[in-house]
Short mmCIF file of C-alpha atoms and ligand atoms in Angstrom, two decimals:
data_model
loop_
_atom_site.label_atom_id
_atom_site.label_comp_id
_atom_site.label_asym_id
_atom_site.label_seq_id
_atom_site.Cartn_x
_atom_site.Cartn_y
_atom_site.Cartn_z
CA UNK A 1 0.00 0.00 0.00
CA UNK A 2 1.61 3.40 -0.96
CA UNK A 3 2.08 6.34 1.15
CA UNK A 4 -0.69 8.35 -0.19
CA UNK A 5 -3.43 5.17 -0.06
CA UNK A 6 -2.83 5.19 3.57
CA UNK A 7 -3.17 8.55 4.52
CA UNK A 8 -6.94 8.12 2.49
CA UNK A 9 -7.47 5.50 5.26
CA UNK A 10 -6.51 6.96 7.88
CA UNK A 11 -8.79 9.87 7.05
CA UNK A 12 -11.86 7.64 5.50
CA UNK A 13 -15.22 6.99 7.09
CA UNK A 14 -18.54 5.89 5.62
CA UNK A 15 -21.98 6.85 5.78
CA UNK A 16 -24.37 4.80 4.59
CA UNK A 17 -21.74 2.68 2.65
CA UNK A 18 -20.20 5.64 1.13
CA UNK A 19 -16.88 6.22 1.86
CA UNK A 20 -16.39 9.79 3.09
CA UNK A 21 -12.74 11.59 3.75
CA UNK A 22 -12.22 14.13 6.75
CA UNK A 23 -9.83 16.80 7.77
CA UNK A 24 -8.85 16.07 11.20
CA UNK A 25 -10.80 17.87 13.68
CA UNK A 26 -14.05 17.56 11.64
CA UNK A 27 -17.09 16.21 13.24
CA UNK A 28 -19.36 13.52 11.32
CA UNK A 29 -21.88 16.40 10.51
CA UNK A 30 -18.97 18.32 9.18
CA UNK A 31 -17.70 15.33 7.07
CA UNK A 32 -21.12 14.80 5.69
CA UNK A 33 -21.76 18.14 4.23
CA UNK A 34 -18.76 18.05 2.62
CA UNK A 35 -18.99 15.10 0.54
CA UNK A 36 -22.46 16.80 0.24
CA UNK A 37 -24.63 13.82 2.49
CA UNK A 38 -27.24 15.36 4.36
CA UNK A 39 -27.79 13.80 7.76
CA UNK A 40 -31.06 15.78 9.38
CA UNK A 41 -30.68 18.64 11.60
CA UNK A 42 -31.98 21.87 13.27
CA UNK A 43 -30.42 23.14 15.68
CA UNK A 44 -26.66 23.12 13.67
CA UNK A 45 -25.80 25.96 11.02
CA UNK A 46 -22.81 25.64 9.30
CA UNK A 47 -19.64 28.44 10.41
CA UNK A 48 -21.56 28.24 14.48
CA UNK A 49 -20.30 25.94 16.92
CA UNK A 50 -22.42 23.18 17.09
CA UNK A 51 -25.14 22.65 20.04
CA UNK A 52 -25.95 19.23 20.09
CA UNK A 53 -29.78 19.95 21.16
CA UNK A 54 -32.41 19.30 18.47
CA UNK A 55 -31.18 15.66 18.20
CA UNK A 56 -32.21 15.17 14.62
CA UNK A 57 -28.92 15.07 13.65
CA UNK A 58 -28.54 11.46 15.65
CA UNK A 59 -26.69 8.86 13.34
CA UNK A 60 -25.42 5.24 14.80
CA UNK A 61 -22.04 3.83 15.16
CA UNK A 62 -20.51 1.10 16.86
CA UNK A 63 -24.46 0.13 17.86
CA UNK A 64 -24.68 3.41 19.64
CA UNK A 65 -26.61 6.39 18.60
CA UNK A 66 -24.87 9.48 18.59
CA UNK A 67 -25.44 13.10 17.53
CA UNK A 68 -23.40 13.49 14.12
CA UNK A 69 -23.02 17.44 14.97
CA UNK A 70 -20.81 17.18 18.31
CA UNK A 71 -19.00 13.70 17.50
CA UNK A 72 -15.46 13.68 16.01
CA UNK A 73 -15.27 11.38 12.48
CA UNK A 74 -12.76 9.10 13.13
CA UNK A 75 -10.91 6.87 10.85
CA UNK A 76 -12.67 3.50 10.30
CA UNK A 77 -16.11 4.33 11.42
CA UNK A 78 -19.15 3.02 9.77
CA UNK A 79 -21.85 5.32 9.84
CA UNK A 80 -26.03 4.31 9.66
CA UNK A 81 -27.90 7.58 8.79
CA UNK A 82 -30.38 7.36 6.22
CA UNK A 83 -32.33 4.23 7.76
CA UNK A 84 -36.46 3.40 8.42
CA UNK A 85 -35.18 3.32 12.30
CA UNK A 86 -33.40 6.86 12.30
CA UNK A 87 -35.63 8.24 10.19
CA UNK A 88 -38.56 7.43 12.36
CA UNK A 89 -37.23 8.42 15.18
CA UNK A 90 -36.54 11.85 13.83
CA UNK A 91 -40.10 12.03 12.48
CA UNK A 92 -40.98 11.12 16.58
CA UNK A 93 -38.46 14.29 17.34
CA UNK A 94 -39.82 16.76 15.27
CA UNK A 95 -43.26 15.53 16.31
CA UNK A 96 -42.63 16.69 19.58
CA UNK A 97 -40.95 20.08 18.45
CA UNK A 98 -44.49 20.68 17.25
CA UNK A 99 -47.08 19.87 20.14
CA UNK A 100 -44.68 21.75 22.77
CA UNK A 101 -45.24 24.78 21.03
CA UNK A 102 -47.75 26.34 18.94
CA UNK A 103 -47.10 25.37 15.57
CA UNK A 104 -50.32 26.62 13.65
CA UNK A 105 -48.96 26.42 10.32
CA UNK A 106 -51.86 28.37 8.08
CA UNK A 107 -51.30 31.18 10.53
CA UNK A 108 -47.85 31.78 10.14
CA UNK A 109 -45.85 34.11 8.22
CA UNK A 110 -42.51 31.71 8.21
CA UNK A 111 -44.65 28.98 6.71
CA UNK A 112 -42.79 27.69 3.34
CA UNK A 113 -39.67 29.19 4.70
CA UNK A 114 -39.62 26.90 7.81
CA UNK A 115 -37.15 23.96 9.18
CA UNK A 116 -39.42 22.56 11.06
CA UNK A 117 -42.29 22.39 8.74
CA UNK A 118 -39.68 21.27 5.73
CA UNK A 119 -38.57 18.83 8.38
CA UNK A 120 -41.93 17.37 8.79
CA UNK A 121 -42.39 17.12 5.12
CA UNK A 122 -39.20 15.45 4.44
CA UNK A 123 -39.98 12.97 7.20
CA UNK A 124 -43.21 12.41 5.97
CA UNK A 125 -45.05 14.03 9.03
CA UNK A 126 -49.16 13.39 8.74
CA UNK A 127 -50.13 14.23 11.96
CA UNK A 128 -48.28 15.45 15.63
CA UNK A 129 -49.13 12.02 17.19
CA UNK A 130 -48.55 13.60 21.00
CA UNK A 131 -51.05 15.41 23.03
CA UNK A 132 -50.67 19.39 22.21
CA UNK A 133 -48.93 21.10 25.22
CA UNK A 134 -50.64 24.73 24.43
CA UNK A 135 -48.19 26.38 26.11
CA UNK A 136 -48.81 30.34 26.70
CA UNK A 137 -45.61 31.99 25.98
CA UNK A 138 -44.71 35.60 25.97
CA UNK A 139 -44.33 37.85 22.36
CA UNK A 140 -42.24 40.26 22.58
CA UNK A 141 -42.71 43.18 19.79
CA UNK A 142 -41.03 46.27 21.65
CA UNK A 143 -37.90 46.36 19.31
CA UNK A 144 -38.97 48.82 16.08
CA UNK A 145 -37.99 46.05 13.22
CA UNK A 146 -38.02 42.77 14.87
CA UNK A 147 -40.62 40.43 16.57
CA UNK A 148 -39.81 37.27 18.92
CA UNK A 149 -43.02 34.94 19.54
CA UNK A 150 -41.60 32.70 21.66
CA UNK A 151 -44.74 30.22 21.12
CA UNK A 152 -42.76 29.04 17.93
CA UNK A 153 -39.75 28.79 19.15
CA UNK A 154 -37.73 25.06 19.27
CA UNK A 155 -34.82 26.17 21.33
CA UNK A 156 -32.19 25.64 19.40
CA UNK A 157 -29.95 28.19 20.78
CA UNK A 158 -28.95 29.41 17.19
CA UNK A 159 -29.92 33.47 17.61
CA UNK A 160 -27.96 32.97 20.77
CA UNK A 161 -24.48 31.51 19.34
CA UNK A 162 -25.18 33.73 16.12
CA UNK A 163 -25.34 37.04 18.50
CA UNK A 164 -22.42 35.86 20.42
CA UNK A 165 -19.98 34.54 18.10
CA UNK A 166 -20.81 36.35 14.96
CA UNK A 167 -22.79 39.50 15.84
CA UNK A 168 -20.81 40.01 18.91
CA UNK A 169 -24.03 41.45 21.17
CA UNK A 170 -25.09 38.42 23.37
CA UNK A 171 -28.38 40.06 22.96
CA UNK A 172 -30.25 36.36 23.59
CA UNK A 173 -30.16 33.24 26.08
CA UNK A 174 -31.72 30.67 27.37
CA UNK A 175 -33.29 30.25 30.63
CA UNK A 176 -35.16 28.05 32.86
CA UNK A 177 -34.66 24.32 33.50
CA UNK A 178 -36.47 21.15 31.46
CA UNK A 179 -39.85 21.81 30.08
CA UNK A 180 -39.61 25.75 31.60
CA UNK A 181 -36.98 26.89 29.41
CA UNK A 182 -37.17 29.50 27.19
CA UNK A 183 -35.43 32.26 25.53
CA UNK A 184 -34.85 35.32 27.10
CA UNK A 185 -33.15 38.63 26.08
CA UNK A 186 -30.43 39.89 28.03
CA UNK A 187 -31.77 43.21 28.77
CA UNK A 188 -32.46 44.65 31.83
CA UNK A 189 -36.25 45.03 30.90
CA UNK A 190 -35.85 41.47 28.80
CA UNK A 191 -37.46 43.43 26.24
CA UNK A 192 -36.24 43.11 22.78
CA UNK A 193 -36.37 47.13 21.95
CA UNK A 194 -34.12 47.84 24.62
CA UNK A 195 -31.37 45.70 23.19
CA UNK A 196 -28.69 46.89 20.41
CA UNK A 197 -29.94 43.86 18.25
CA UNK A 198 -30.02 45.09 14.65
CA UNK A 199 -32.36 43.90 11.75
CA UNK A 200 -29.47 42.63 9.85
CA UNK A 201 -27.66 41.20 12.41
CA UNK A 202 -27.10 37.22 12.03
CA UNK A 203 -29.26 36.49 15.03
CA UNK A 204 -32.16 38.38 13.39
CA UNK A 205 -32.10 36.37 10.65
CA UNK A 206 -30.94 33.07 11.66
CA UNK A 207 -33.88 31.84 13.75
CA UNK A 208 -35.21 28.28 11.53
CA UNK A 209 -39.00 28.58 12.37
CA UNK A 210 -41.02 31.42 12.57
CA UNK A 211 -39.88 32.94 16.54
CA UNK A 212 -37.37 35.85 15.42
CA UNK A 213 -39.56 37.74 12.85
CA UNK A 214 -39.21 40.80 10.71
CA UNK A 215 -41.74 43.07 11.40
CA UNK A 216 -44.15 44.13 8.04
CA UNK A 217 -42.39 41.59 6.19
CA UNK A 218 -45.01 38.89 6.14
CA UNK A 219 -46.48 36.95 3.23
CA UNK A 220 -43.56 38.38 0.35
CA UNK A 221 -42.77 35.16 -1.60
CA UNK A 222 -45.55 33.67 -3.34
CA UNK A 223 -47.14 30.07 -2.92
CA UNK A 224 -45.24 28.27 -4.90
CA UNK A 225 -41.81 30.19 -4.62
CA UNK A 226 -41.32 30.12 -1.37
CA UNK A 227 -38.10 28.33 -0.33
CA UNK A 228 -39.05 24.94 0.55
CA UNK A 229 -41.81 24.80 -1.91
CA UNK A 230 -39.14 24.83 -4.77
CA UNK A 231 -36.34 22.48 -2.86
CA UNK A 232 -36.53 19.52 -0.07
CA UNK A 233 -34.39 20.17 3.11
CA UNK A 234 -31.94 17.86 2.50
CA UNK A 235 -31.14 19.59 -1.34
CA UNK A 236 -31.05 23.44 0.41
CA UNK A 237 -29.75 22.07 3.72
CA UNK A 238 -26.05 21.53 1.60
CA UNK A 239 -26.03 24.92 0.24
CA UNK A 240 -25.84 26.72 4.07
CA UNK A 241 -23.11 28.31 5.57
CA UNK A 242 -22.58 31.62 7.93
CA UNK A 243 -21.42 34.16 5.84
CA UNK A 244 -17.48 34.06 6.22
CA UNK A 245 -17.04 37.83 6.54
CA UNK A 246 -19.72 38.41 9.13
CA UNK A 247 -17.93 35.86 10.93
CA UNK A 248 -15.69 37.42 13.62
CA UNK A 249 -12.60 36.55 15.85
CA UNK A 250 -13.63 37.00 19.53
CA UNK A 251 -10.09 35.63 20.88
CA UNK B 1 -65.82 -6.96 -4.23
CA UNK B 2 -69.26 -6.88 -5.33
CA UNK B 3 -71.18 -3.95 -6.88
CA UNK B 4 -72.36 -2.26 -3.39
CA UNK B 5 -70.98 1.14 -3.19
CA UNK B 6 -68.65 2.21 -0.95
CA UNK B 7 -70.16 4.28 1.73
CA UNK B 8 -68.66 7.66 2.70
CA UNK B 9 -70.21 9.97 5.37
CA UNK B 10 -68.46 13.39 6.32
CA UNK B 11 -68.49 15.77 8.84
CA UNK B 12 -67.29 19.47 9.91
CA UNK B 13 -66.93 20.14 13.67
CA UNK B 14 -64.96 23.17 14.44
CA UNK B 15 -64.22 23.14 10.60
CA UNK B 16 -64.60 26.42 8.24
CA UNK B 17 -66.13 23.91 5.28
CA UNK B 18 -62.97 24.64 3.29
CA UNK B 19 -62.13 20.91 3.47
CA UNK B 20 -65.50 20.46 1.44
CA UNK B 21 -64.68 22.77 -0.54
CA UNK B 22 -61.27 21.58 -1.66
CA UNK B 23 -62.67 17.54 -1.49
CA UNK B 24 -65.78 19.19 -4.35
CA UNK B 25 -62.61 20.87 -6.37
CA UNK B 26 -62.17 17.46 -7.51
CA UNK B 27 -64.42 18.81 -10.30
CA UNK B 28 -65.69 16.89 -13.00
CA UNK B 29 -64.17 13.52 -10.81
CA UNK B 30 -66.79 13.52 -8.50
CA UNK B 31 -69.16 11.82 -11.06
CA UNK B 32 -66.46 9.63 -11.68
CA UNK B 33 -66.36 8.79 -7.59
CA UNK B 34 -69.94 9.15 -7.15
CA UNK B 35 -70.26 5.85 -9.64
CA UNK B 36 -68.40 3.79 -6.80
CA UNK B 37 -69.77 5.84 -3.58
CA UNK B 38 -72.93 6.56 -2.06
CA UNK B 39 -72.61 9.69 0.62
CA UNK B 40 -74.35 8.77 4.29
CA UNK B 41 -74.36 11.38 7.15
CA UNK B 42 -72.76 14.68 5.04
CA UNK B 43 -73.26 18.43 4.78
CA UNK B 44 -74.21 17.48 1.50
CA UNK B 45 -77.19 15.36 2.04
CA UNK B 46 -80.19 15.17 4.36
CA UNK B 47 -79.29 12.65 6.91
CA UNK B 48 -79.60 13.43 10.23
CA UNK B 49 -77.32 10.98 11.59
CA UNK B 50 -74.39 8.76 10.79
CA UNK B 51 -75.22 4.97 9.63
CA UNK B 52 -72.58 2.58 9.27
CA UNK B 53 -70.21 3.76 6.78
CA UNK B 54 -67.17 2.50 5.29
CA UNK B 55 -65.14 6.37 5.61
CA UNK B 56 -65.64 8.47 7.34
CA UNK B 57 -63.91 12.31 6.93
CA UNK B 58 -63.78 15.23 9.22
CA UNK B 59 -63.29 18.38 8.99
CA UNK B 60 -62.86 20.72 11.81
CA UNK B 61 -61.35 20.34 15.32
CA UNK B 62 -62.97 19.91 18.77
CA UNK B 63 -64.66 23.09 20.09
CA UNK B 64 -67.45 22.03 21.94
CA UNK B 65 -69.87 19.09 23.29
CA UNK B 66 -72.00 18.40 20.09
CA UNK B 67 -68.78 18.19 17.96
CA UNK B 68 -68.13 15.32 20.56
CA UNK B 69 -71.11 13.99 19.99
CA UNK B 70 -70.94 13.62 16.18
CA UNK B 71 -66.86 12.34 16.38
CA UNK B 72 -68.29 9.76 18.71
CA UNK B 73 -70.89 8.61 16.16
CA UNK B 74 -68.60 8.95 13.27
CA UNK B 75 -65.88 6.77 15.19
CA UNK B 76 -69.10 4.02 16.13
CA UNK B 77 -69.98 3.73 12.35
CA UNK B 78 -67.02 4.18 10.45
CA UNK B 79 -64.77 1.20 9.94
CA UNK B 80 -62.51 3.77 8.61
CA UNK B 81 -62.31 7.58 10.07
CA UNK B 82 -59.60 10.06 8.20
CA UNK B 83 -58.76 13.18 10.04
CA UNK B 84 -59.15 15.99 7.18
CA UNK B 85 -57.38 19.17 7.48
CA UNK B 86 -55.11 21.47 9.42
CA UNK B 87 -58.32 21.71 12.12
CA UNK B 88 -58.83 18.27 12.56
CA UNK B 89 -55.03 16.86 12.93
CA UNK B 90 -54.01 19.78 15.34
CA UNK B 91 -56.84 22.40 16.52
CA UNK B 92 -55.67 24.77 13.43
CA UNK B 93 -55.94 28.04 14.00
CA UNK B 94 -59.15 27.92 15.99
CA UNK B 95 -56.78 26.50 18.70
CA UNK B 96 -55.28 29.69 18.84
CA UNK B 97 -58.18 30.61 21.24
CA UNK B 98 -56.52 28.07 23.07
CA UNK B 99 -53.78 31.11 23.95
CA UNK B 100 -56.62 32.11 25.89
CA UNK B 101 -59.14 31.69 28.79
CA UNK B 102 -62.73 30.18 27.29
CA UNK B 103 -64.18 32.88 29.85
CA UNK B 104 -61.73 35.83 28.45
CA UNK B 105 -63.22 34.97 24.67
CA UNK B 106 -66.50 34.91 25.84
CA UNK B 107 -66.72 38.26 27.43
CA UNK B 108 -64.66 39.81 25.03
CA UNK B 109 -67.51 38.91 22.54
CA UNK B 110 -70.53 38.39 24.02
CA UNK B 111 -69.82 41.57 27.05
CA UNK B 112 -67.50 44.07 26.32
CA UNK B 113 -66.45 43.70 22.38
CA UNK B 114 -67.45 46.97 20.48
CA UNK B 115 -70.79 47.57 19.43
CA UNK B 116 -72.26 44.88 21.82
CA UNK B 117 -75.95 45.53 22.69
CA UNK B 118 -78.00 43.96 25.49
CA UNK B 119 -74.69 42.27 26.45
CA UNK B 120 -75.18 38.76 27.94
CA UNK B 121 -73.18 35.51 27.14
CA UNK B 122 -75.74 33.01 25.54
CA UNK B 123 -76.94 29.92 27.98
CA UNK B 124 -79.41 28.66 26.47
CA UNK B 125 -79.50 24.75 26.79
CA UNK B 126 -80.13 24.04 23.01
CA UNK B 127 -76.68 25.27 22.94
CA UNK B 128 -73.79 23.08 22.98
CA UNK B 129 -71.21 24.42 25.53
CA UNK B 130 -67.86 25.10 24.48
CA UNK B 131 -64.87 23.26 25.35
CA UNK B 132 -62.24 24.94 27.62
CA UNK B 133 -60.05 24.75 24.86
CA UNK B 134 -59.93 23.49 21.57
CA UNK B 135 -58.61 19.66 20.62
CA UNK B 136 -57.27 17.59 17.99
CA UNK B 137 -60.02 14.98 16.92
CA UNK B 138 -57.26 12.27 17.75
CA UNK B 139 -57.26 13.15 21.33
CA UNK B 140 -60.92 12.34 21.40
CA UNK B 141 -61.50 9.35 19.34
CA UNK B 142 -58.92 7.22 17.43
CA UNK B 143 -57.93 8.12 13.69
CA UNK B 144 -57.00 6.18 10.96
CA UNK B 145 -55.60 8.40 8.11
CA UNK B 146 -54.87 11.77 8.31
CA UNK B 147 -54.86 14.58 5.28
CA UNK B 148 -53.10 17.16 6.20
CA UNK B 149 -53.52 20.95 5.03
CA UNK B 150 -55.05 23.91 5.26
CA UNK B 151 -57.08 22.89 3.04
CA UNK B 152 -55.72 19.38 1.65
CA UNK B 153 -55.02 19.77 -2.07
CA UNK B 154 -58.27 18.14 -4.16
CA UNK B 155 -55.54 15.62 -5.58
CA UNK B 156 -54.79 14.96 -1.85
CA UNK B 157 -58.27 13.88 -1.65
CA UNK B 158 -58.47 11.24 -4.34
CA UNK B 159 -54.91 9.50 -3.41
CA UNK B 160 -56.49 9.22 -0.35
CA UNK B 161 -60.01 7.75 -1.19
CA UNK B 162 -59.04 5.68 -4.88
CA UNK B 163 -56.53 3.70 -2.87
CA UNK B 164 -59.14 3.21 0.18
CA UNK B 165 -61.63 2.20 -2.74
CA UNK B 166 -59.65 -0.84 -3.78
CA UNK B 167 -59.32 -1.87 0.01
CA UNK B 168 -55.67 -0.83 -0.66
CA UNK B 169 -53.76 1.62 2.00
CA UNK B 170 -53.20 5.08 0.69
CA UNK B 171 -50.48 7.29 0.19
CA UNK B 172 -50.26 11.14 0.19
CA UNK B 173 -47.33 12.15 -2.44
CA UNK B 174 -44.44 14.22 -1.59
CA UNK B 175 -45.75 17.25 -3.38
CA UNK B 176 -49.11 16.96 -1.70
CA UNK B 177 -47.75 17.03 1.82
CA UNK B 178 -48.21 20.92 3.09
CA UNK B 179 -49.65 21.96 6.70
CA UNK B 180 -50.92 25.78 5.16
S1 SF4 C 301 -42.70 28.16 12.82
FE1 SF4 C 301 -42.76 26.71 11.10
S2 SF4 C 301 -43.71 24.86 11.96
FE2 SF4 C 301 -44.12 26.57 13.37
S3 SF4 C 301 -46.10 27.38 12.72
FE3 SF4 C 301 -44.55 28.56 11.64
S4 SF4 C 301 -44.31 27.49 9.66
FE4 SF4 C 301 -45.36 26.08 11.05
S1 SF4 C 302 -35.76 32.07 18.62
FE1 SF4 C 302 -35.39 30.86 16.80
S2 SF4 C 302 -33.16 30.75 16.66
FE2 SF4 C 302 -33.63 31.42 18.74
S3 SF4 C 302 -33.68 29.52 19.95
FE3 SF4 C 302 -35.78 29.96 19.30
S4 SF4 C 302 -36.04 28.80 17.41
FE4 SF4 C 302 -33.84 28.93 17.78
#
């Protein structure tokens, strides 16, 4: 075996049967997008530090499940992704994202441009299966361009590592333990309007579902042309990365 | 299977009738349909109450004790019951009363909304009471199939019921799967 076969290996993993080369360093979810495999996931934006929360993103190795977003590849490692089993459980996931919120779909301006509803349609999503949790969250509309209605949000912490790594602000975070968390803003008021957060700030326009809004910009795109009506997650999902010049060096 | 027609009954509870709507913009297919169904308990025939059917669809969520009633009866006849609609599958946006406290909608209408007159929230016992909140018609009776949007796409509606026809199970395409 020559010298360059074996440095393949050493750096060679597959997923689903493909074989799939890594830098060092790179986690599976990493690996995957850049071989251009899409393994489900929410809560992880390319160019952010991963989170490791929605759990969509879980893969199995070895016979153990493990998030594909905070797990190193490593040489040798045969990945299961794209299987009935994973699939279903994500489909049991994002079923859950919807009844602990208030995911009314016809009545939302996001709808079309949503994760969570483009997960559900990738996954095949009929129905919510669980009881509906109705929660009664808090909307916050005091900042002048920007809405948060916290009754759609999935807690995936993205506005808060966008405003802290890229934006720089810390404007958000999360609060509260188990089924009490929620986001807050880190304002003295926790109002929105008295925070520096500005409309085109990454955390104003990262948010997946339909929680950090633009205000008077509901309802623009068409039926029809609206992003996920034209594209499946998994084909857009590859495409995504922060912006490399917004991102910042906060050493 | 031998030349009896299939029988379909349907039903809105806390429904707007835009299921209907979109199952009739089937168009001109409905006379092909109507050659292997006969329609039992409907909003588009006369009968009172549900008989046993072979489908049954509803429209609408759970807002109050008659639409109990009527799931109930649907669920007792059917041998098949298909939740229709945004409404039916998760509240839709009726449930966003849910947001609220059933006495807080009711005066707000029926008391102190503008241009009330003679304000007094209606008790009359031919009314059915409302619900404190508004449910899914899966957390009240058990489903079969469920067609989900707001309304379901006509085509929706026949991959639904041709399949269901042939005693096959059905399958909602890709491009028919939406929630709005
Ligand atoms: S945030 Fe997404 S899933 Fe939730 S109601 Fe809006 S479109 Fe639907
Ligand atoms: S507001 Fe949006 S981005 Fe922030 S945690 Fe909630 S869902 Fe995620």
């Amino acid at each position: 075996m020559g010298y360059h076969a074996m440095a393949i290996n050493q750096n060679t993993l597959t997923i689903d049967g493909k074989d799939v080369y890594f830098e060092q360093g790179q986690t599976i979810m990493d690996a995957a997008l850049a071989a251009k495999i899409y393994i489900p996931h929410l809560c992880h934006y390319p160019g952010l530090p991963p989170s490791g929360n929605c759990r969509l993103c879980v893969v199995e190795t070895n016979g153990k499940s493990v998030a594909a977003c905070i797990t190193q590849a490593q040489a040798g490692l045969r990945i299961h992704s794209n299987t009935p089993e994973l699939n279903a459980v994500r489909k049991t996931i994002t079923q859950m994202l919807f009844v602990e919120g208030n995911h009314i779909c016809p009545a939302c301006e996001k709808s079309g441009n949503c994760k969570l509803q483009a997960m559900g349609y990738y996954l095949g999503m009929h129905e919510e299966h669980f009881h509906h949790f109705n929660p009664r969250r808090a909307l916050d509309a005091s900042h002048p361009a920007i809405f948060l209605d916290r009754s759609r949000c999935i807690l995936c912490d993205l506005c808060v590592r966008a405003s802290r790594e890229v934006d720089g602000k810390n404007v958000f975070a999360i609060a509260g333990r188990g089924a009490d968390a929620h986001l807050i803003v880190n304002t003295d008021s926790g109002k929105l309007g008295d925070s520096n957060l500005d409309r085109d700030d990454l955390a104003a326009n990262i948010c997946p579902v339909g929680a950090i809004m633009h205000k008077q910009r509901g309802y623009v795109s068409p039926i029809g042309q609206r992003i996920y009506d034209q594209q499946p997650i998994n084909e857009i999902a590859l495409g995504e990365h922060v912006p490399e010049s917004t991102e910042r060096d906060h050493d | 299977m031998t030349d009896q027609k299939i029988r379909i009954a349907t039903a809105s509870l806390a429904g707007c009738f835009g299921c209907h709507m979109s199952f009739l913009d089937i168009d001109e297919k409905l006379v092909q349909l109507n050659e292997r169904i006969e329609f039992n308990r409907s909003p588009l025939t006369d009968i009172k109450h549900c008989g046993p059917s072979d489908i049954g669809l509803i429209e609408g969520g759970v807002c109050n004790a008659d639409n109990v009633r009527v799931l109930r009866e649907f669920r007792a006849n059917c041998k098949v019951l298909i939740a229709v609609g945004a409404c039916a599958i998760n509240g839709g946006v009726p449930a966003m009363r849910n947001y609220f406290d059933l006495r807080e909608c009711l005066e707000e209408v029926y008391l102190h909304g503008t241009g009330v007159t003679n304000p007094q929230i209606p008790d009359d016992a031919e009314l059915p009471l409302l619900l404190d909140k508004v449910y899914p018609v899966q957390e009240v009776v058990r489903i079969d199939y469920f067609l989900p949007g707001c309304p379901p796409p006509a085509d929706a509606f026949l991959q639904m019921l041709m399949p269901l026809l042939d005693g096959k199970a059905p399958h909602i395409a890709n491009n028919q799967l939406h929630y709005d």
